[in-house]
XYZ file of C-alpha atoms in Angstrom:
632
model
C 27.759 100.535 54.960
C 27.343 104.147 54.295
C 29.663 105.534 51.655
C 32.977 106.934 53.373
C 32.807 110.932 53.132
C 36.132 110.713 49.865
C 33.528 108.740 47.858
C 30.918 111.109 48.368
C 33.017 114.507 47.864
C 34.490 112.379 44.583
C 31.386 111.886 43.270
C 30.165 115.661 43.891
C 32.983 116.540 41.959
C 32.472 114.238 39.042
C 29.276 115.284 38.887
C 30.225 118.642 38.694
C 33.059 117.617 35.919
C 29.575 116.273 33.778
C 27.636 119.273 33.869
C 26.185 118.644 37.148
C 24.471 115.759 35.868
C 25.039 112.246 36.812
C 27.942 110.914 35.241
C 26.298 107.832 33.353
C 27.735 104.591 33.686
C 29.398 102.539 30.875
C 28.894 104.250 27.838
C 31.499 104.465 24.717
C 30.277 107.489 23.805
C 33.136 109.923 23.871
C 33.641 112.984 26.879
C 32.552 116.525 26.379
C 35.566 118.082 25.709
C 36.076 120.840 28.350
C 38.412 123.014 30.028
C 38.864 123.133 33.791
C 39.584 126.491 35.504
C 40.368 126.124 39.026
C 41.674 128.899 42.174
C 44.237 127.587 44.330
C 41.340 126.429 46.970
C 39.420 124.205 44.147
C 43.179 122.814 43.350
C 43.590 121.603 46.696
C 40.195 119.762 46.979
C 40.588 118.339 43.947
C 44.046 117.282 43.762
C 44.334 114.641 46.660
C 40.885 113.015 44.740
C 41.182 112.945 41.278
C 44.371 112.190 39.376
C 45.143 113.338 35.966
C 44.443 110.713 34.336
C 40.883 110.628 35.822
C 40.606 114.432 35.163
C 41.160 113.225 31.485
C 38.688 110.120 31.642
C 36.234 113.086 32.226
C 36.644 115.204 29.020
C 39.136 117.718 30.884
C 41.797 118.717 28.309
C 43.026 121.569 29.895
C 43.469 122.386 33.982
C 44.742 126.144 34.603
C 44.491 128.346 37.403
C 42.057 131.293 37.432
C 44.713 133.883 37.966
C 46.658 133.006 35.266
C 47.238 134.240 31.670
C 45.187 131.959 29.624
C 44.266 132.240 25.659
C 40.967 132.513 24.401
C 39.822 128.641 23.523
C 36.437 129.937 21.899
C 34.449 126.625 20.988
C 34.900 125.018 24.297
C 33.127 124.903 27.097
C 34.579 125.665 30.829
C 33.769 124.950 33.982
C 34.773 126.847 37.307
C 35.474 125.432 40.449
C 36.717 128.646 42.383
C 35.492 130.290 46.235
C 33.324 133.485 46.074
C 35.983 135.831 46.601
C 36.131 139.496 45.323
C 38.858 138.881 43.185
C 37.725 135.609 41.485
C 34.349 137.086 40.754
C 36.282 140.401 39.004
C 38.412 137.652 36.780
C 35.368 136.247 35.593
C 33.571 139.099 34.957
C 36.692 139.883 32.817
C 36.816 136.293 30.939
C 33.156 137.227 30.090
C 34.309 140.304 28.593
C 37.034 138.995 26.694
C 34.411 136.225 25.535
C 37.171 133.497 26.254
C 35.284 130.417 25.942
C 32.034 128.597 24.479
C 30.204 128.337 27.256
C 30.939 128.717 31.261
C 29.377 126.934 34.008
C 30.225 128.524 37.506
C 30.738 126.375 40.413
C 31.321 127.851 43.447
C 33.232 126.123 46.792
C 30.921 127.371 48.872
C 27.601 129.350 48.720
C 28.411 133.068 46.842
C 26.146 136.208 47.748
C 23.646 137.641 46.915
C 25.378 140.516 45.480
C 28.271 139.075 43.873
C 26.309 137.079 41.731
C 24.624 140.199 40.588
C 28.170 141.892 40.055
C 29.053 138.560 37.357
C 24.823 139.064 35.303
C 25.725 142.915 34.861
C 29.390 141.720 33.538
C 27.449 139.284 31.574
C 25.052 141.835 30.576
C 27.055 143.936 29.171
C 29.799 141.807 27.566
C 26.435 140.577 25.888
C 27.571 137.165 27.261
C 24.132 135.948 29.426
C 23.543 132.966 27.123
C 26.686 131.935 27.369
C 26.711 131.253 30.996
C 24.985 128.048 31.312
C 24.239 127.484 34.707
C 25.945 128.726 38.369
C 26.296 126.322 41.474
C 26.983 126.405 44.994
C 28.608 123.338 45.482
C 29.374 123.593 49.324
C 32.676 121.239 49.228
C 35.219 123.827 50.969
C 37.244 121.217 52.792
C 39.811 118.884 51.649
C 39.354 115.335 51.828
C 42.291 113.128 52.254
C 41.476 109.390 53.645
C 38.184 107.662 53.614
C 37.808 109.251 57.142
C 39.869 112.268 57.978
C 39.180 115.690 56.043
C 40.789 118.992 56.756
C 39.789 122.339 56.617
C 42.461 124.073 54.249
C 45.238 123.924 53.040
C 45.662 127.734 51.537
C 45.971 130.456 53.743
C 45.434 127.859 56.925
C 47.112 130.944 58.963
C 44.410 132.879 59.385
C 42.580 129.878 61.012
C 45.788 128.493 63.051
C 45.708 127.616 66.616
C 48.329 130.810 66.861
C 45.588 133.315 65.183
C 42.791 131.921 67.566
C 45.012 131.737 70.510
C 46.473 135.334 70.133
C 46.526 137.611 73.403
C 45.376 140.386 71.883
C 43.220 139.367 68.923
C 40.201 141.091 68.776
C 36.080 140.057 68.987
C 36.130 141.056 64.977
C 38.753 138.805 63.897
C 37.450 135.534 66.030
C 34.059 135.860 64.474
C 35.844 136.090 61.198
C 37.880 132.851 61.626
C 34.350 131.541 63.269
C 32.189 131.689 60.204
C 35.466 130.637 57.972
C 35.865 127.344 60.123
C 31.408 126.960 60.460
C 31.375 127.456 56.839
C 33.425 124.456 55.700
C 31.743 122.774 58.552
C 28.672 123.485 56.647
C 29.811 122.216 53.638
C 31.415 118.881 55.315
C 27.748 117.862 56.436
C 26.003 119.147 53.172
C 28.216 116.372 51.357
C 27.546 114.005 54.068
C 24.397 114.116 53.776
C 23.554 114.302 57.815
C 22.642 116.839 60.039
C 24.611 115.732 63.607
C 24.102 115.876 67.670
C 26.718 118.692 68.286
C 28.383 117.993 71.390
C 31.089 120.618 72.933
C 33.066 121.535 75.765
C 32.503 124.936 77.390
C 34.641 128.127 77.025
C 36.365 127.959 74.241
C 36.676 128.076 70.582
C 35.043 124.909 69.896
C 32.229 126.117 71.837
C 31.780 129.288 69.701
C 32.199 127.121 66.240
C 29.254 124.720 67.970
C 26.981 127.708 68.894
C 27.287 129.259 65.162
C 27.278 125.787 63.503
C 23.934 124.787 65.158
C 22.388 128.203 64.137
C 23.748 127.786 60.537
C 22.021 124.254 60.639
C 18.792 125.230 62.013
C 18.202 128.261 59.628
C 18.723 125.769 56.622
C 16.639 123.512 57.807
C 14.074 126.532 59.034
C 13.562 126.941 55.169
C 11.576 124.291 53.978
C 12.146 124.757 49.998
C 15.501 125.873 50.147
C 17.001 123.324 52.629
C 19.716 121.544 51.574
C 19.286 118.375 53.483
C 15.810 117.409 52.101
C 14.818 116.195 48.827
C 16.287 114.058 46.093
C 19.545 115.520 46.303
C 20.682 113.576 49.573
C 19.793 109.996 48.085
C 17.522 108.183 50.403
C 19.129 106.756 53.605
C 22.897 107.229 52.509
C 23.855 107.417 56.533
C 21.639 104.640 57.722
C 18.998 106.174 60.603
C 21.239 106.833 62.869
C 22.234 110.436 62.991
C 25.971 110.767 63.377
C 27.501 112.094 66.875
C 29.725 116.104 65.753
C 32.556 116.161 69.161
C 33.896 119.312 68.789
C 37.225 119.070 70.398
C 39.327 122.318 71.460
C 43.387 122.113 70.403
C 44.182 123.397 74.073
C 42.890 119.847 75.585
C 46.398 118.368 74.713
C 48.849 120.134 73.525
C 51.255 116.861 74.351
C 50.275 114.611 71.514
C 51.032 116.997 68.424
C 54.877 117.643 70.062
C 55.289 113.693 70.265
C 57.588 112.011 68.460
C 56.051 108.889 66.907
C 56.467 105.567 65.537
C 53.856 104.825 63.153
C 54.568 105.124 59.099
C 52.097 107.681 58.143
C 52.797 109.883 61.104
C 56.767 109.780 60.957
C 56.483 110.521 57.225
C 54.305 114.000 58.197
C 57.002 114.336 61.032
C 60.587 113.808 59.496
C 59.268 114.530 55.563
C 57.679 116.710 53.140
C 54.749 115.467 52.836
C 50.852 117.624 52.687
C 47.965 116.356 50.664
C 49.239 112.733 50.302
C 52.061 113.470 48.503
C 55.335 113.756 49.648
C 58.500 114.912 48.090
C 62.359 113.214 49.151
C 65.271 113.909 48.458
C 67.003 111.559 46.406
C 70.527 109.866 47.609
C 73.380 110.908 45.241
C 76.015 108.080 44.233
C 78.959 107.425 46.659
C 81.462 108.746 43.708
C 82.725 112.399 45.508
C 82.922 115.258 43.602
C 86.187 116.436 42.352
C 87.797 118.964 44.620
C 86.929 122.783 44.034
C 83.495 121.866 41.821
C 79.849 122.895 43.340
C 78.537 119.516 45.305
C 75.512 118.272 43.194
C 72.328 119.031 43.226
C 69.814 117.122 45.130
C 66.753 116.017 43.250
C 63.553 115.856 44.965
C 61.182 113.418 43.838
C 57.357 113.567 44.568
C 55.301 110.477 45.399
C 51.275 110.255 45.966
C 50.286 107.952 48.725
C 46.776 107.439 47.295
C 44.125 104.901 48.596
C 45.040 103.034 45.171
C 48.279 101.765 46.904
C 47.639 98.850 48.563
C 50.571 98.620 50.616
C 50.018 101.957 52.115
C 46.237 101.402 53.080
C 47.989 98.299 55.022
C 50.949 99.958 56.728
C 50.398 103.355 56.807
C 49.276 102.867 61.068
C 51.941 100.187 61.148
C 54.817 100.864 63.664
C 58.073 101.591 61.499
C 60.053 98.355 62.227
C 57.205 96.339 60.358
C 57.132 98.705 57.945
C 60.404 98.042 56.981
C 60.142 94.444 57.305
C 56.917 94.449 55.151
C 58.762 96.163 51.897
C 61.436 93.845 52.631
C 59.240 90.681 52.330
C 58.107 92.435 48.987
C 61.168 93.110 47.449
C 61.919 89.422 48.103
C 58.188 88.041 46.275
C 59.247 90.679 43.369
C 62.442 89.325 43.052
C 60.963 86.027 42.568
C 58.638 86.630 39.722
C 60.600 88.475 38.037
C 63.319 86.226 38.404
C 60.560 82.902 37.070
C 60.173 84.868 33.867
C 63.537 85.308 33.308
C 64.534 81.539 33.882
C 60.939 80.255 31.048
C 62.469 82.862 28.518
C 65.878 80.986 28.644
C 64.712 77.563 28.957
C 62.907 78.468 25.571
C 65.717 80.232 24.031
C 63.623 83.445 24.064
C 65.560 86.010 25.819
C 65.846 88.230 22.469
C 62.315 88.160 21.458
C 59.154 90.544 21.830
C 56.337 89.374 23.531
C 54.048 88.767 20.337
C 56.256 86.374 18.723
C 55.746 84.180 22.337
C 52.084 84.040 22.514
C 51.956 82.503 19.259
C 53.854 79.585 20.557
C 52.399 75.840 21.047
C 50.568 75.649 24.540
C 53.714 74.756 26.424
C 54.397 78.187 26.551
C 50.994 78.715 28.797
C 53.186 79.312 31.940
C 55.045 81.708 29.514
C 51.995 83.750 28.457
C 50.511 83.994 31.978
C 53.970 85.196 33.415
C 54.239 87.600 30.231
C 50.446 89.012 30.662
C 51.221 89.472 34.116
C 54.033 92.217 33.549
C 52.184 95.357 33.849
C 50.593 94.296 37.290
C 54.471 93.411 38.566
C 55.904 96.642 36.966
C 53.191 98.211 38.955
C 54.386 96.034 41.689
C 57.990 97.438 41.372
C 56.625 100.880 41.196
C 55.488 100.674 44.436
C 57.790 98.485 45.899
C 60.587 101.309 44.824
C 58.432 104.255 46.519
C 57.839 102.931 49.559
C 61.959 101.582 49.396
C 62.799 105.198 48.998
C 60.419 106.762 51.548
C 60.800 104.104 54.106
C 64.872 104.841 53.693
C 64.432 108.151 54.202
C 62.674 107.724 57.478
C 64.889 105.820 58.458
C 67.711 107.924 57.733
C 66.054 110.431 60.421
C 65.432 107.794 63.001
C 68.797 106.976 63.039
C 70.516 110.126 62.842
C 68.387 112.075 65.621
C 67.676 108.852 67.670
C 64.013 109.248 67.211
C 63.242 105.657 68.714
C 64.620 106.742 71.852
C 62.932 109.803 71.807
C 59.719 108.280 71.329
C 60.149 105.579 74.156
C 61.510 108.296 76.324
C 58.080 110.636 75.606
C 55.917 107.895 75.921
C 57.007 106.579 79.354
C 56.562 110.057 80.492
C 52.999 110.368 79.137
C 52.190 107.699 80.832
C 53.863 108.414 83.960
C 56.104 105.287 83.847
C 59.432 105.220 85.462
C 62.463 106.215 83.600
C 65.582 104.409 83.026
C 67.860 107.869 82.128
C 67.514 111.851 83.105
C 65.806 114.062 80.835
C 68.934 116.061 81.170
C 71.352 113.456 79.895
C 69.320 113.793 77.118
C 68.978 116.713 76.355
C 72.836 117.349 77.077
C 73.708 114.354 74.927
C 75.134 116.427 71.504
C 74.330 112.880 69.200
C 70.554 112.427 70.456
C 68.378 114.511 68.009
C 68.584 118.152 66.551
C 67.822 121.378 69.118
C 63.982 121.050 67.736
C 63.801 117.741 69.156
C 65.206 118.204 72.486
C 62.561 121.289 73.224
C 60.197 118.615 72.012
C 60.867 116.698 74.461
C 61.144 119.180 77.387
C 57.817 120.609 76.554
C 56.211 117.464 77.152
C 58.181 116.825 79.885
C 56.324 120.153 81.108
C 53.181 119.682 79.610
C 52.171 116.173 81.388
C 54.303 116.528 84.852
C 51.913 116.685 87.785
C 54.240 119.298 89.435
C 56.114 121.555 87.492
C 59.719 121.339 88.088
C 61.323 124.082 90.793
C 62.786 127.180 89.559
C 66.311 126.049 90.315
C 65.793 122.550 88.100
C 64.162 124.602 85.849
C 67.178 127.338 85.444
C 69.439 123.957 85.135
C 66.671 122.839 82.112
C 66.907 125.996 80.934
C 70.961 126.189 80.223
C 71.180 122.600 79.040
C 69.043 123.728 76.213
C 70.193 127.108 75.415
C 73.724 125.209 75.241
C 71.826 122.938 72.896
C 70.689 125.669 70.434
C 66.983 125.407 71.668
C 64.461 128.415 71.510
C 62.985 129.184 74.378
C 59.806 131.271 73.398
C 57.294 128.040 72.970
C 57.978 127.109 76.829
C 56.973 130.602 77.235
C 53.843 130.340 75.926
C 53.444 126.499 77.640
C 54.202 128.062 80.936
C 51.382 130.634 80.363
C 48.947 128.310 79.593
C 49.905 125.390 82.178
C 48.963 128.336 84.705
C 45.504 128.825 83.093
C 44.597 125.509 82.447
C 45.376 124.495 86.163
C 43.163 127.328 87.306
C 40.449 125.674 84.786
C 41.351 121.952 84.943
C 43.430 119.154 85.459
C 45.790 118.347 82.821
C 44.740 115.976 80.672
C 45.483 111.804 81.117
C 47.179 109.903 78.695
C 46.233 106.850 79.780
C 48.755 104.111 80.998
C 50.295 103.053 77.928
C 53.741 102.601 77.137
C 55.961 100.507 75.016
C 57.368 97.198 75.189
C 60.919 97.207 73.572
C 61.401 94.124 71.580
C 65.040 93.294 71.460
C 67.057 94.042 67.819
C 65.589 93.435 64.618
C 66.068 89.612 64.818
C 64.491 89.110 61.077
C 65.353 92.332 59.253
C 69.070 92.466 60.423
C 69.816 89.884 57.733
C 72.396 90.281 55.396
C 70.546 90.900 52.289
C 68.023 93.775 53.931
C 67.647 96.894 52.437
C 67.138 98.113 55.940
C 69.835 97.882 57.956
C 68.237 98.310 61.315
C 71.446 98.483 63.400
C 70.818 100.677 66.978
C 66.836 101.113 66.514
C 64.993 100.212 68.573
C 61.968 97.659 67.573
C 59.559 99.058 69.727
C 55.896 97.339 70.478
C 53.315 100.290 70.344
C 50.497 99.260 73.660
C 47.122 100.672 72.626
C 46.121 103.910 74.089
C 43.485 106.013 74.309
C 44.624 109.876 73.149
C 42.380 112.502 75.433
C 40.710 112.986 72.164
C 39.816 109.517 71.472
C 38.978 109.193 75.230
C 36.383 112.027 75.002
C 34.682 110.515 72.131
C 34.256 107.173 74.194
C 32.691 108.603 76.380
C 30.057 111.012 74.392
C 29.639 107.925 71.913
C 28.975 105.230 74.288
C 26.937 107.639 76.532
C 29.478 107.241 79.783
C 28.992 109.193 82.273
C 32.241 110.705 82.955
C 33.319 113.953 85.036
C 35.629 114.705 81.783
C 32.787 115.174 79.553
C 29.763 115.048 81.457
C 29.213 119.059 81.113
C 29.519 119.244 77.747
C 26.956 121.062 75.771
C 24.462 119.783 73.745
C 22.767 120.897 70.537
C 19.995 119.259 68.098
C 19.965 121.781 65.049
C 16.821 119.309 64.246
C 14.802 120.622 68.045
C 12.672 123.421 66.425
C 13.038 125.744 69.806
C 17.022 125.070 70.850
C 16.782 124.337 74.030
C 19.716 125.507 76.060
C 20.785 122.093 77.816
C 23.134 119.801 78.288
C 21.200 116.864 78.781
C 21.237 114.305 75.792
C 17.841 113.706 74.666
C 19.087 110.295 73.412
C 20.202 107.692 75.707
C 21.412 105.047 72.904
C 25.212 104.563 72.193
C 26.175 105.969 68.455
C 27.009 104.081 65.976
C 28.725 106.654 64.033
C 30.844 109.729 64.962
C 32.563 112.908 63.650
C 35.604 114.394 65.964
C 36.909 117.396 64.702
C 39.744 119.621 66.570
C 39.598 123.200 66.550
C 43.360 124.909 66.393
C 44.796 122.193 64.312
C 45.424 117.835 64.229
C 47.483 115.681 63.361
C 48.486 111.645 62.014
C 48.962 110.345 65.595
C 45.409 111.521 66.952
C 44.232 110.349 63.649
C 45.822 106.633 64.137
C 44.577 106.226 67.521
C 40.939 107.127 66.801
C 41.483 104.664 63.186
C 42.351 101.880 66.095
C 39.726 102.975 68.396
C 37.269 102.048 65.567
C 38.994 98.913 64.529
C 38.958 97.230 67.830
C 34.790 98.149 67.793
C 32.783 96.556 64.947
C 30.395 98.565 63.058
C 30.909 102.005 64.368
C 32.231 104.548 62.449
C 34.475 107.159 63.198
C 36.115 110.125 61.245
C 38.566 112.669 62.443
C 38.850 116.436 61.071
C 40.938 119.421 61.944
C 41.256 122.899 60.800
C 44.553 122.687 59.929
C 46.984 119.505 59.719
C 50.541 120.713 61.302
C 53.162 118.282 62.602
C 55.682 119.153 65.470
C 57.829 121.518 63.229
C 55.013 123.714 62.678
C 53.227 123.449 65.451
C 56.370 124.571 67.500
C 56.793 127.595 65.074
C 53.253 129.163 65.777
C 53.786 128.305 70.086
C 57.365 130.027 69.541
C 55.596 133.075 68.091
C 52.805 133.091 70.847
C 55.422 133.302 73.375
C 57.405 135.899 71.870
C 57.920 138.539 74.532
């Protein structure tokens, strides 16, 4: 199989860590010593990637931000890994000039002009510093990879591509073509790593259409130029995505705004939902002891403490789609198999009278200490073991503590019966009325989705009786302003979108996990089933990958930056099914449409799918930008 796009963006950046040569495989020689010198952009590409310790591996001594004060480190050479802004190219025209380092090889995220590269050789120039700059690169890897198959666009200044800037009443023709070419340009530099040039396919009238339109021209110029292309020659590797060129869906935020509001029930998404967590790591706030503190003194201070979820964990490339009960049940069962080694190495130590002594003084024992040894040599891997087994302990009880104190299990069975247009057992009112089920955030949550996916939208006089339970709940109003808005011009466009007829099959208490000794205590939550669903995202891309013909998607456009003349159609010129797909949603995504499309793929053997978005929001933040859109 085809390399997954992390591998591939990893290795462009290792390369780039050697010189832009090919890091060569198992020598002893020792690193190049070298400095790294990163903007905030190059941080966040490399950061979810590349851990310190790899950084180090690599020769890199040093990592500091462009903008910062940094001392001269004159017998060293650096390398740059910053976008082609204005102000990055002034600092290092003034790191020239202050002759900071040995030697500096400039690497730029994406492709820098024409003119600002002549603005850094006259700096050069004249700080009599053109030997010293070794080489310059356009690297084109402006996105940020985080799983083997999701990438986002950015992670800095992700507001000025939002679904609130794009969606703005009154933004102007200037500022969309702005955040156009922003979003086409990573876009760019996705397939450039990838290696493939796509089948675009689009919806009409609407942003995704205008990012297809520019992305297909972008495409077809670079290809146009025979010698400069970047998808010929040596540089792609031969064959690295198999013949078949990969299906591009460009998908449009607007299709469903249902799915980012839900509240959900799988591991990786609740953690995005309930927790701080953005570019796999996520930061929780540690319990304090029960002991109170004495009257009249300042409570204490909370820590915070940061995990990565990397792909290196093994029990998070399991679980992470797992609903939360097994979850739960899974570090349980983990704790337990700890708990057992650790306590068989305990138990040979006494047997052999060796509780006191260091592990040296063991190994030299007679061969009845074997079992010893093995248990002994095996530490490292179990204190990794424990490592793990405490993260995922103290993130999974964090989770939890949100599911139980906002009800979030009956929020998500309540949202997903209404998706799929299920009957339901209770009024959305009692709910919303009910002071103990979730915070004010929740309860709009809910309502909008209520809103979003109702056939008929409720009568004024329900709707005034909505409105007041709410406002008596603390809710905010504005974002079913803005829902209302576009309810009315999406029904004069189309039908709402389908969410399939899913639902979830409650399965009685926690029979297992309510034992005495759990960590969990599961009490009141609900251990609910997830049914497999298609999201109107993952629907879509059924039907453009498998070549359905469907009144959904059947006018989509169509666009083959590879067709010398483009050829305005939208009539696929290939009839077979594809084997392997890009989605990517314009206006932001998030965990849950990511999970769905992951078990899309799963339950279809050897197709490939990833999932991208320009910005990754959960329900928090996606609220906060439809709250300022509906803003009277």
């Amino acid at each position: 199989m085809a390399a997954s796009i992390r591998e591939k963006q990893t290795a462009a950046l290792k390369r780039m860590l050697n010189f832009n040569a090919p890091p060569l495989k198992n020598t002893t020689a020792e690193p190049v010593w070298k400095v790294l010198i990163y903007d905030r952009f190059g941080q966040d590409i490399i950061s979810p990637l590349l851990s310190v310790k790899e950084l180090r591996d690599m020769g890199i001594t040093l990592h500091l931000l462009l903008h910062s004060d940094r001392d001269p480190i004159p017998d060293v050479p650096a390398i740059y890994f910053v976008m082609p802004t204005e102000e990055n190219t002034d600092r290092i025209c003034q790191d020239l000039r202050n002759q900071l380092y040995e030697s500096y090889y400039l690497n730029f995220i994406s492709a820098i002009s024409r003119s600002k590269l002549e603005d850094i050789a006259s700096a050069a120039l004249a700080a009599n510093a053109v030997n010293q700059v070794t080489k310059v690169f356009d690297q084109y890897l402006n996105f940020i990879t985080l799983e083997d198959d999701m990438f986002i666009l950015c992670n800095q200044n992700k507001e000025h591509i939002s679904y609130h800037a794009i969606n703005k009443p009154d933004i102007m023709d200037t500022d969309m073509e702005a955040i156009m070419d922003t979003i086409v340009d990573s876009l760019f530099c996705f397939f450039v790593t990838l290696g493939a040039v796509p089948i675009i396919r689009c919806p009409r009238g609407n942003a995704a259409e205008m990012v297809a339109v520019k992305l297909d021209k972008k495409l077809r110029e670079n290809l146009r130029d025979a010698r400069n292309s970047l998808f010929t020659g040596d540089t792609m590797g031969t064959g690295q995505f198999s013949f078949h060129r990969p299906l591009f869906v460009l998908a449009d935020r607007n299709l469903d705004l249902a799915t980012p509001l839900h509240h959900t029930w799988t591991y990786q998404a609740l953690i995005h939902d309930v927790l701080d967590f953005h570019l796999n790591r996520v930061s929780v706030e540690e319990s304090q002891g029960s002991e109170a503190s004495p009257a009249g003194a300042r409570p204490k201070k909370k820590n915070k403490k940061s995990y990565d979820l990397t792909g290196a964990d093994k029990f998070w490339q399991k679980h992470k789609g797992s609903p939360f009960p097994e979850v739960a049940e899974a570090v349980q069962e983990e704790l337990d198999t700890y708990r057992a080694q650790e306590d068989e190495v305990k138990r040979l130590k006494s047997i052999m009278g060796l509780e006191g002594e260091d592990d040296g003084a063991i190994s030299m024992l007679s061969d009845n200490t074997a079992k010893l040894t093995s248990a002994v040599s095996s530490l490292p891997e179990l204190l990794e073991k424990k490592r793990l087994i405490d993260l995922h302990t103290n993130v999974a009880t964090a989770v939890l503590d949100h599911i139980k104190s906002r009800k979030l299990d009956v929020y998500f069975e309540y949202e997903e019966k209404l998706m799929s247009k299920s009957t339901l057992d209770k009024s959305l009112l009692d709910i919303i009325s009910d002071p103990d089920a979730g915070t004010a955030e929740d309860k709009m949550r809910l309502f909008l989705i209520y809103y979003i996916t109702s056939q008929q939208p409720p009568s004024e006089a329900d709707l005034e009786q909505y409105k007041k339970a709410m406002v008596d709940a603390g809710c905010d109003l504005s974002s079913l302003n803005y829902i209302k808005q576009w309810k009315a011009f999406t029904k004069m466009a189309a039908t709402p979108a389908n969410y399939g007829s899913s639902g979830v099959k409650p399965m009685g208490l926690f029979s297992r996990v309510m034992n005495t000794g759990s960590q969990f205590v599961m009490e009141g939550v609900k251990n609910l089933v997830l049914k497999q669903h298609n999201l109107p995202v993952t629907r879509i891309l059924d039907n453009l990958m498998e070549m359905k013909s469907n009144p959904e998607t059947d006018d989509y456009r169509y666009f083959d930056p590879k067709m010398l003349r483009g050829s305005e159609s939208s009539i696929p010129r290939n009839k077979n099914p594809f084997q392997e797909a890009i989605v990517f949603v314009v206006g932001g995504g998030n965990y849950i449409e990511y999970q769905n499309l992951v078990d899309y793929t799963k339950a279809r053997q050897g197709k490939r799918v990833l999932y991208g978005c320009s910005e990754l929001f959960n329900a928090a933040q996606f609220m906060k930008q439809l709250s300022q859109l509906g803003q009277k």
